[in-house]
Short mmCIF file of N, CA and C in Angstrom, two decimals:
data_model
loop_
_atom_site.label_atom_id
_atom_site.label_comp_id
_atom_site.label_asym_id
_atom_site.label_seq_id
_atom_site.Cartn_x
_atom_site.Cartn_y
_atom_site.Cartn_z
N MET A 1 135.38 121.78 91.99
CA MET A 1 135.75 123.01 92.65
C MET A 1 134.47 123.75 93.41
N PRO A 2 134.48 124.00 94.58
CA PRO A 2 133.36 124.52 95.23
C PRO A 2 133.36 126.08 94.73
N HIS A 3 132.06 126.41 94.54
CA HIS A 3 131.69 127.90 94.03
C HIS A 3 131.54 128.75 95.17
N HIS A 4 132.18 130.02 95.23
CA HIS A 4 131.98 130.96 96.31
C HIS A 4 130.79 131.62 96.34
N THR A 5 130.21 131.59 97.49
CA THR A 5 129.01 132.47 97.57
C THR A 5 129.12 133.61 98.91
N ASP A 6 128.57 134.75 98.45
CA ASP A 6 128.61 135.71 99.54
C ASP A 6 127.61 135.40 100.61
N GLN A 7 128.27 135.27 101.96
CA GLN A 7 127.36 134.73 103.01
C GLN A 7 126.69 135.93 103.57
N SER A 8 126.98 137.20 103.29
CA SER A 8 126.23 138.39 103.79
C SER A 8 124.88 138.66 103.17
N LYS A 9 124.64 138.09 101.86
CA LYS A 9 123.41 138.28 101.31
C LYS A 9 123.15 137.19 100.52
N PRO A 10 122.40 136.15 101.27
CA PRO A 10 122.05 134.87 100.68
C PRO A 10 120.99 135.18 99.56
N ALA A 11 121.64 134.66 98.31
CA ALA A 11 120.57 135.03 97.05
C ALA A 11 119.38 134.04 96.99
N HIS A 12 119.60 132.92 97.68
CA HIS A 12 118.63 131.83 97.42
C HIS A 12 117.72 131.65 98.65
N MET A 13 117.52 132.75 99.30
CA MET A 13 116.42 132.60 100.48
C MET A 13 115.23 132.00 99.84
N LYS A 14 114.49 131.17 100.80
CA LYS A 14 113.44 130.51 100.33
C LYS A 14 112.09 131.48 100.60
N VAL A 15 111.32 131.65 99.61
CA VAL A 15 110.05 132.48 99.71
C VAL A 15 109.11 132.26 101.01
N ASP A 16 109.18 130.72 101.29
CA ASP A 16 108.27 130.38 102.58
C ASP A 16 108.98 130.85 103.73
N ASP A 17 110.39 130.97 103.79
CA ASP A 17 111.13 131.41 105.05
C ASP A 17 110.82 132.78 105.17
N LEU A 18 110.92 133.63 103.92
CA LEU A 18 110.66 134.98 104.34
C LEU A 18 109.22 135.25 104.46
N ALA A 19 108.23 134.43 103.90
CA ALA A 19 106.89 134.75 104.37
C ALA A 19 106.76 134.52 105.99
N GLN A 20 107.45 133.37 106.33
CA GLN A 20 107.32 133.15 107.80
C GLN A 20 107.94 134.33 108.63
N ALA A 21 109.03 134.88 108.17
CA ALA A 21 109.66 135.90 108.69
C ALA A 21 108.75 137.27 108.76
N ILE A 22 108.06 137.41 107.70
CA ILE A 22 107.23 138.67 107.58
C ILE A 22 106.13 138.37 108.55
N PHE A 23 105.41 137.25 108.68
CA PHE A 23 104.42 136.95 109.69
C PHE A 23 104.83 137.14 111.10
N THR A 24 106.11 136.59 111.41
CA THR A 24 106.57 136.97 112.68
C THR A 24 106.77 138.41 113.19
N VAL A 25 107.37 139.15 112.18
CA VAL A 25 107.72 140.58 112.38
C VAL A 25 106.41 141.34 112.62
N ASN A 26 105.41 140.89 111.67
CA ASN A 26 104.00 141.62 111.84
C ASN A 26 103.24 141.29 113.08
N ARG A 27 103.42 140.05 113.39
CA ARG A 27 102.66 139.58 114.65
C ARG A 27 103.28 140.39 116.03
N HIS A 28 104.66 140.53 115.98
CA HIS A 28 105.20 141.24 117.11
C HIS A 28 105.20 142.66 117.00
N ALA A 29 105.08 143.37 115.80
CA ALA A 29 104.69 144.70 115.70
C ALA A 29 103.41 145.18 116.14
N LYS A 30 102.47 144.30 116.10
CA LYS A 30 101.06 144.64 116.57
C LYS A 30 101.17 144.86 118.07
N ALA A 31 102.10 144.29 118.81
CA ALA A 31 102.16 144.55 120.07
C ALA A 31 103.35 145.39 120.74
N ALA A 32 104.21 145.84 119.84
CA ALA A 32 105.43 146.59 120.20
C ALA A 32 105.01 147.97 120.61
N PRO A 33 105.85 148.37 121.55
CA PRO A 33 105.67 149.88 121.99
C PRO A 33 106.15 150.91 120.78
N ASP A 34 107.05 150.50 120.00
CA ASP A 34 107.44 151.29 118.91
C ASP A 34 107.60 150.50 117.59
N PRO A 35 106.45 150.18 117.00
CA PRO A 35 106.31 149.33 115.75
C PRO A 35 107.00 149.69 114.66
N LYS A 36 107.38 150.92 114.39
CA LYS A 36 107.72 151.72 113.15
C LYS A 36 108.76 150.93 112.48
N MET A 37 109.80 150.53 113.13
CA MET A 37 110.92 149.76 112.46
C MET A 37 110.38 148.45 111.96
N LEU A 38 109.56 147.69 112.82
CA LEU A 38 109.22 146.34 112.27
C LEU A 38 108.13 146.44 111.16
N TYR A 39 107.42 147.58 111.10
CA TYR A 39 106.47 147.65 109.82
C TYR A 39 107.31 148.07 108.59
N THR A 40 108.27 148.88 108.83
CA THR A 40 109.15 149.31 107.74
C THR A 40 109.77 147.95 107.21
N LEU A 41 110.22 147.07 107.93
CA LEU A 41 110.94 145.90 107.51
C LEU A 41 109.97 144.88 106.60
N LYS A 42 108.73 144.88 107.41
CA LYS A 42 107.70 144.14 106.59
C LYS A 42 107.29 144.75 105.33
N LYS A 43 107.13 146.09 105.05
CA LYS A 43 106.86 146.92 103.97
C LYS A 43 108.02 146.64 102.91
N LEU A 44 109.26 146.74 103.22
CA LEU A 44 110.38 146.73 102.21
C LEU A 44 110.49 145.13 101.77
N ALA A 45 110.29 144.17 102.71
CA ALA A 45 110.51 142.82 102.32
C ALA A 45 109.25 142.50 101.21
N LEU A 46 108.04 142.87 101.58
CA LEU A 46 107.04 142.61 100.63
C LEU A 46 107.16 143.42 99.12
N GLU A 47 107.57 144.75 99.31
CA GLU A 47 107.81 145.34 98.14
C GLU A 47 109.00 144.79 97.31
N LYS A 48 109.88 144.20 97.92
CA LYS A 48 110.99 143.59 97.21
C LYS A 48 110.44 142.12 96.65
N LEU A 49 109.72 141.34 97.42
CA LEU A 49 109.22 140.20 96.89
C LEU A 49 108.22 140.32 95.77
N ILE A 50 107.48 141.58 95.76
CA ILE A 50 106.48 141.73 94.69
C ILE A 50 107.49 142.08 93.47
N SER A 51 108.35 143.08 93.60
CA SER A 51 109.28 143.34 92.38
C SER A 51 110.00 142.33 91.69
N GLU A 52 110.23 141.03 92.73
CA GLU A 52 110.90 140.10 92.10
C GLU A 52 109.97 139.02 91.59
N GLY A 53 108.72 139.26 91.70
CA GLY A 53 107.67 138.39 91.13
C GLY A 53 107.53 137.02 92.19
N LYS A 54 107.86 137.32 93.20
CA LYS A 54 107.75 136.14 94.41
C LYS A 54 106.58 136.32 95.29
N ALA A 55 106.05 137.40 95.08
CA ALA A 55 104.69 137.83 95.84
C ALA A 55 103.82 138.60 94.82
N LYS A 56 102.45 138.42 95.13
CA LYS A 56 101.57 139.02 94.28
C LYS A 56 100.44 139.93 94.84
N LYS A 57 100.25 141.05 94.32
CA LYS A 57 99.11 141.80 94.97
C LYS A 57 97.84 141.37 94.49
N GLU A 58 97.01 140.89 95.46
CA GLU A 58 95.81 140.11 95.00
C GLU A 58 94.55 141.21 94.76
N GLY A 59 94.58 142.32 95.54
CA GLY A 59 93.53 143.26 95.27
C GLY A 59 93.57 144.13 96.59
N LEU A 60 92.60 144.88 96.62
CA LEU A 60 92.25 145.83 97.73
C LEU A 60 91.20 145.30 98.85
N HIS A 61 91.45 145.35 100.12
CA HIS A 61 90.58 144.98 101.06
C HIS A 61 90.16 146.45 101.93
N PHE A 62 88.85 146.52 102.27
CA PHE A 62 88.60 147.57 103.25
C PHE A 62 89.49 147.36 104.40
N SER A 63 90.07 148.48 105.06
CA SER A 63 90.88 148.36 106.25
C SER A 63 90.17 147.82 107.36
N LYS A 64 90.80 146.97 108.34
CA LYS A 64 90.29 146.82 109.64
C LYS A 64 90.16 147.85 110.41
N ASN A 65 91.25 148.83 110.42
CA ASN A 65 91.42 149.88 111.33
C ASN A 65 91.28 151.27 110.54
N PRO A 66 90.38 151.68 110.10
CA PRO A 66 90.44 152.92 109.20
C PRO A 66 90.55 154.12 110.15
N GLY A 67 91.54 154.93 109.83
CA GLY A 67 91.83 156.04 110.66
C GLY A 67 90.73 157.11 110.68
N LYS A 68 90.42 157.62 111.75
CA LYS A 68 89.55 158.74 111.75
C LYS A 68 88.06 158.31 111.19
N SER A 69 87.62 157.17 111.41
CA SER A 69 86.41 156.51 110.74
C SER A 69 86.09 156.78 109.50
N GLN A 70 87.06 157.14 108.64
CA GLN A 70 86.86 157.09 107.20
C GLN A 70 87.33 155.79 106.58
N GLN A 71 86.47 155.26 105.56
CA GLN A 71 86.76 154.01 104.88
C GLN A 71 88.16 154.11 104.19
N LYS A 72 88.90 153.19 104.57
CA LYS A 72 90.34 153.14 103.78
C LYS A 72 90.45 151.72 103.37
N SER A 73 91.43 151.46 102.48
CA SER A 73 91.81 150.32 101.82
C SER A 73 93.09 150.07 101.86
N ASP A 74 93.40 148.73 102.17
CA ASP A 74 94.94 148.18 102.09
C ASP A 74 95.14 147.29 100.96
N VAL A 75 96.32 147.04 100.55
CA VAL A 75 96.55 146.06 99.35
C VAL A 75 96.90 144.72 100.24
N LEU A 76 96.05 143.75 99.59
CA LEU A 76 96.42 142.32 100.06
C LEU A 76 97.51 141.78 99.29
N VAL A 77 98.48 141.18 99.95
CA VAL A 77 99.66 140.60 99.21
C VAL A 77 99.79 139.20 99.53
N ALA A 78 99.87 138.29 98.45
CA ALA A 78 99.97 137.00 98.82
C ALA A 78 101.51 136.48 98.57
N VAL A 79 102.05 135.90 99.75
CA VAL A 79 103.48 135.24 99.79
C VAL A 79 103.33 133.88 100.20
N GLY A 80 103.62 133.00 99.18
CA GLY A 80 103.49 131.47 99.59
C GLY A 80 102.08 131.38 99.95
N ASN A 81 101.92 130.58 101.23
CA ASN A 81 100.68 130.32 101.83
C ASN A 81 100.11 131.45 102.79
N TYR A 82 100.94 132.69 102.75
CA TYR A 82 100.59 133.90 103.65
C TYR A 82 100.02 135.01 102.87
N TYR A 83 99.27 135.67 103.75
CA TYR A 83 98.66 136.85 103.17
C TYR A 83 98.88 138.03 104.14
N PHE A 84 99.27 139.25 103.61
CA PHE A 84 99.55 140.46 104.44
C PHE A 84 98.93 141.68 103.77
N HIS A 85 98.70 142.65 104.46
CA HIS A 85 98.43 144.07 103.95
C HIS A 85 99.41 144.99 104.03
N ILE A 86 99.44 145.80 103.23
CA ILE A 86 100.31 146.96 103.15
C ILE A 86 99.58 148.14 102.60
N PRO A 87 100.01 149.29 103.04
CA PRO A 87 99.33 150.47 102.48
C PRO A 87 99.27 150.70 101.00
N PRO A 88 98.19 151.04 100.30
CA PRO A 88 98.23 151.12 98.76
C PRO A 88 99.05 152.54 98.40
N LYS A 89 99.39 152.24 97.11
CA LYS A 89 99.97 153.31 96.40
C LYS A 89 98.82 153.84 95.48
N LYS A 90 98.98 155.11 95.04
CA LYS A 90 97.94 155.59 94.08
C LYS A 90 97.53 154.76 92.87
N GLU A 91 98.65 154.11 92.33
CA GLU A 91 98.18 153.49 91.26
C GLU A 91 97.45 152.10 91.47
N ASP A 92 97.62 151.57 92.75
CA ASP A 92 97.06 150.37 93.19
C ASP A 92 95.48 150.44 92.89
N PHE A 93 94.88 151.74 93.09
CA PHE A 93 93.49 151.81 93.00
C PHE A 93 93.11 151.70 91.56
N GLN A 94 93.99 151.97 90.45
CA GLN A 94 93.72 151.87 89.09
C GLN A 94 93.73 150.35 88.64
N THR A 95 94.72 149.83 89.24
CA THR A 95 95.27 148.38 88.74
C THR A 95 94.66 147.22 89.40
N LEU A 96 94.23 147.45 90.62
CA LEU A 96 93.76 146.36 91.46
C LEU A 96 92.34 146.28 91.68
N SER A 97 91.60 145.18 91.70
CA SER A 97 90.09 145.20 92.03
C SER A 97 90.01 145.03 93.49
N HIS A 98 89.01 145.66 93.75
CA HIS A 98 88.55 145.72 95.33
C HIS A 98 87.92 144.37 95.69
N LEU A 99 88.22 143.69 96.73
CA LEU A 99 87.87 142.45 97.26
C LEU A 99 86.80 142.67 98.33
N GLY A 100 86.50 144.00 98.73
CA GLY A 100 85.53 144.31 99.64
C GLY A 100 85.91 144.10 101.27
N GLU A 101 85.15 143.44 102.09
CA GLU A 101 85.51 143.22 103.36
C GLU A 101 86.50 142.19 103.61
N LEU A 102 87.27 142.45 104.63
CA LEU A 102 88.38 141.38 104.98
C LEU A 102 87.60 140.13 105.50
N ASP A 103 87.96 138.96 105.33
CA ASP A 103 87.45 137.76 105.94
C ASP A 103 88.12 137.52 107.12
N MET A 104 87.29 137.74 108.24
CA MET A 104 88.00 137.69 109.54
C MET A 104 88.18 136.25 110.05
N ASN A 105 87.48 135.31 109.28
CA ASN A 105 87.87 133.85 109.62
C ASN A 105 88.97 133.39 108.94
N TYR A 106 89.67 133.98 108.04
CA TYR A 106 91.03 133.56 107.53
C TYR A 106 92.15 133.79 108.45
N ARG A 107 92.97 132.78 108.69
CA ARG A 107 94.11 133.06 109.58
C ARG A 107 95.47 132.50 108.69
N ASN A 108 96.57 133.10 108.95
CA ASN A 108 97.70 132.74 108.18
C ASN A 108 98.16 131.40 108.88
N PRO A 109 98.96 130.62 108.24
CA PRO A 109 99.58 129.37 108.98
C PRO A 109 100.27 129.77 110.17
N LYS A 110 100.40 129.09 111.32
CA LYS A 110 101.17 129.37 112.53
C LYS A 110 102.64 129.16 112.07
N THR A 111 103.52 129.80 112.74
CA THR A 111 105.11 129.49 112.48
C THR A 111 105.66 129.66 113.85
N THR A 112 106.80 128.89 114.00
CA THR A 112 107.47 129.16 115.30
C THR A 112 108.89 129.78 115.35
N MET A 113 108.94 130.55 114.03
CA MET A 113 110.15 131.43 114.02
C MET A 113 110.25 132.40 114.96
N SER A 114 111.66 132.79 115.53
CA SER A 114 111.61 133.56 116.54
C SER A 114 111.89 134.97 116.06
N LEU A 115 111.56 135.98 116.59
CA LEU A 115 111.49 137.34 116.30
C LEU A 115 112.90 137.73 115.72
N SER A 116 114.08 137.27 116.49
CA SER A 116 115.41 137.72 116.18
C SER A 116 115.86 137.07 114.93
N THR A 117 115.43 135.85 114.56
CA THR A 117 115.68 135.24 113.40
C THR A 117 114.89 135.83 112.30
N ALA A 118 113.64 136.32 112.47
CA ALA A 118 112.95 136.87 111.40
C ALA A 118 113.51 138.28 111.04
N LYS A 119 113.96 138.97 112.08
CA LYS A 119 114.35 140.23 111.91
C LYS A 119 115.65 140.17 110.99
N ARG A 120 116.63 139.30 111.33
CA ARG A 120 117.77 138.96 110.86
C ARG A 120 117.84 138.71 109.34
N LEU A 121 116.75 137.65 108.97
CA LEU A 121 116.55 137.21 107.69
C LEU A 121 116.00 138.40 106.81
N LEU A 122 115.02 139.14 107.15
CA LEU A 122 114.44 140.22 106.66
C LEU A 122 115.35 141.48 106.27
N SER A 123 116.26 141.64 107.29
CA SER A 123 117.22 142.67 107.19
C SER A 123 118.27 142.29 106.20
N GLN A 124 118.57 141.03 106.06
CA GLN A 124 119.61 140.59 105.09
C GLN A 124 118.95 140.73 103.71
N TYR A 125 117.84 140.28 103.64
CA TYR A 125 116.97 140.29 102.36
C TYR A 125 116.85 141.66 101.93
N THR A 126 116.54 142.63 102.65
CA THR A 126 116.21 144.00 102.24
C THR A 126 117.36 145.02 102.35
N ASN A 127 118.35 144.46 102.98
CA ASN A 127 119.58 145.37 103.20
C ASN A 127 119.13 146.56 104.02
N TYR A 128 118.16 146.38 104.89
CA TYR A 128 117.74 147.33 105.83
C TYR A 128 118.51 147.09 107.36
N SER A 129 119.08 148.19 107.62
CA SER A 129 119.75 148.01 108.76
C SER A 129 118.87 148.34 110.09
N LEU A 130 118.76 147.38 111.08
CA LEU A 130 118.01 147.46 112.15
C LEU A 130 118.60 148.28 113.35
N THR A 131 119.87 148.59 113.07
CA THR A 131 120.49 149.50 114.22
C THR A 131 120.72 150.97 113.70
N PRO A 132 120.32 152.00 114.30
CA PRO A 132 120.20 153.19 113.74
C PRO A 132 121.95 153.54 113.84
N PRO A 133 122.20 154.45 112.87
CA PRO A 133 123.86 154.76 112.90
C PRO A 133 123.98 155.60 114.09
N GLN A 134 125.07 155.35 114.79
CA GLN A 134 125.45 155.95 115.83
C GLN A 134 126.09 157.47 115.62
N SER A 135 125.57 158.39 116.36
CA SER A 135 126.29 159.73 116.01
C SER A 135 127.32 159.95 117.04
N SER A 136 128.49 160.59 116.43
CA SER A 136 129.56 160.66 117.37
C SER A 136 129.38 161.80 118.50
N MET A 137 128.29 162.68 118.22
CA MET A 137 128.10 163.73 119.25
C MET A 137 127.31 163.15 120.41
N ASN A 138 126.61 162.27 120.20
CA ASN A 138 125.70 161.70 121.20
C ASN A 138 126.15 160.30 121.81
N THR A 139 127.34 160.17 121.75
CA THR A 139 127.78 158.95 122.36
C THR A 139 128.39 159.13 123.74
N ARG A 140 127.59 159.84 124.50
CA ARG A 140 128.10 159.90 126.04
C ARG A 140 128.08 158.51 126.65
N ARG A 141 129.25 158.27 127.32
CA ARG A 141 129.44 157.13 128.16
C ARG A 141 128.50 157.07 129.50
N LYS A 142 127.71 156.09 129.53
CA LYS A 142 126.87 155.94 130.93
C LYS A 142 127.98 155.78 131.95
N THR A 143 127.80 156.41 132.96
CA THR A 143 128.81 156.31 134.18
C THR A 143 127.85 155.82 135.40
N ALA A 144 128.28 154.99 136.37
CA ALA A 144 127.66 154.63 137.39
C ALA A 144 127.55 155.81 138.38
N PRO A 145 126.37 156.01 139.07
CA PRO A 145 126.25 157.00 139.96
C PRO A 145 127.37 156.83 141.10
N ILE A 146 127.68 158.02 141.70
CA ILE A 146 128.65 157.93 142.96
C ILE A 146 127.83 158.16 144.16
N PHE A 147 127.90 157.22 145.02
CA PHE A 147 127.12 157.22 146.24
C PHE A 147 127.95 157.78 147.41
N LYS A 148 127.42 158.64 147.99
CA LYS A 148 128.26 159.02 149.41
C LYS A 148 127.72 158.42 150.73
N PRO A 149 128.55 158.18 151.51
CA PRO A 149 128.05 157.45 152.74
C PRO A 149 126.89 158.51 153.27
N LEU A 150 125.95 157.81 154.08
CA LEU A 150 124.85 158.59 154.65
C LEU A 150 125.32 159.93 155.38
N GLY A 151 124.72 160.86 155.41
CA GLY A 151 125.15 162.14 156.30
C GLY A 151 126.23 162.83 155.73
N LYS A 152 126.97 162.32 154.66
CA LYS A 152 127.95 163.20 154.12
C LYS A 152 127.52 164.13 153.09
N SER A 153 128.03 165.22 152.92
CA SER A 153 127.53 166.28 151.90
C SER A 153 128.07 166.04 150.47
N TYR A 154 127.33 166.26 149.56
CA TYR A 154 127.53 166.11 148.02
C TYR A 154 128.44 167.07 147.59
N PHE A 155 128.67 168.18 148.34
CA PHE A 155 129.42 169.50 147.91
C PHE A 155 130.74 169.47 148.48
#
């Protein structure tokens, strides 16, 4: 007898697929005009992987892009063969060792996953909705402009 599985939330997503999806989202976020949603998706996915024991906080790195020229640190997280940085929580400074400077020669493995596949995979995994809820007040329908023949009055 076949067992029923819920298709909306695959329970057995492969860690390597999730790591590739995070890599893809992160790569696109760096060039996106509004990267907030992509970075949120990355952070939620990494936090969930850490809480499930499928990813590990390796330590702290000095940030490559410190804000306002102050020295800042990021948490290095290992997921499969991939490494990512997320903002540290207060307790990370007590529990993680500092690894010093980021090794600029290290590169994550390349992946060919599309951004749409990556976003779908991570939003299913984290239950994070990529589409903002529509407000009924702001749902004005777009109407095509009405063009009058040249020389005719608009009034």
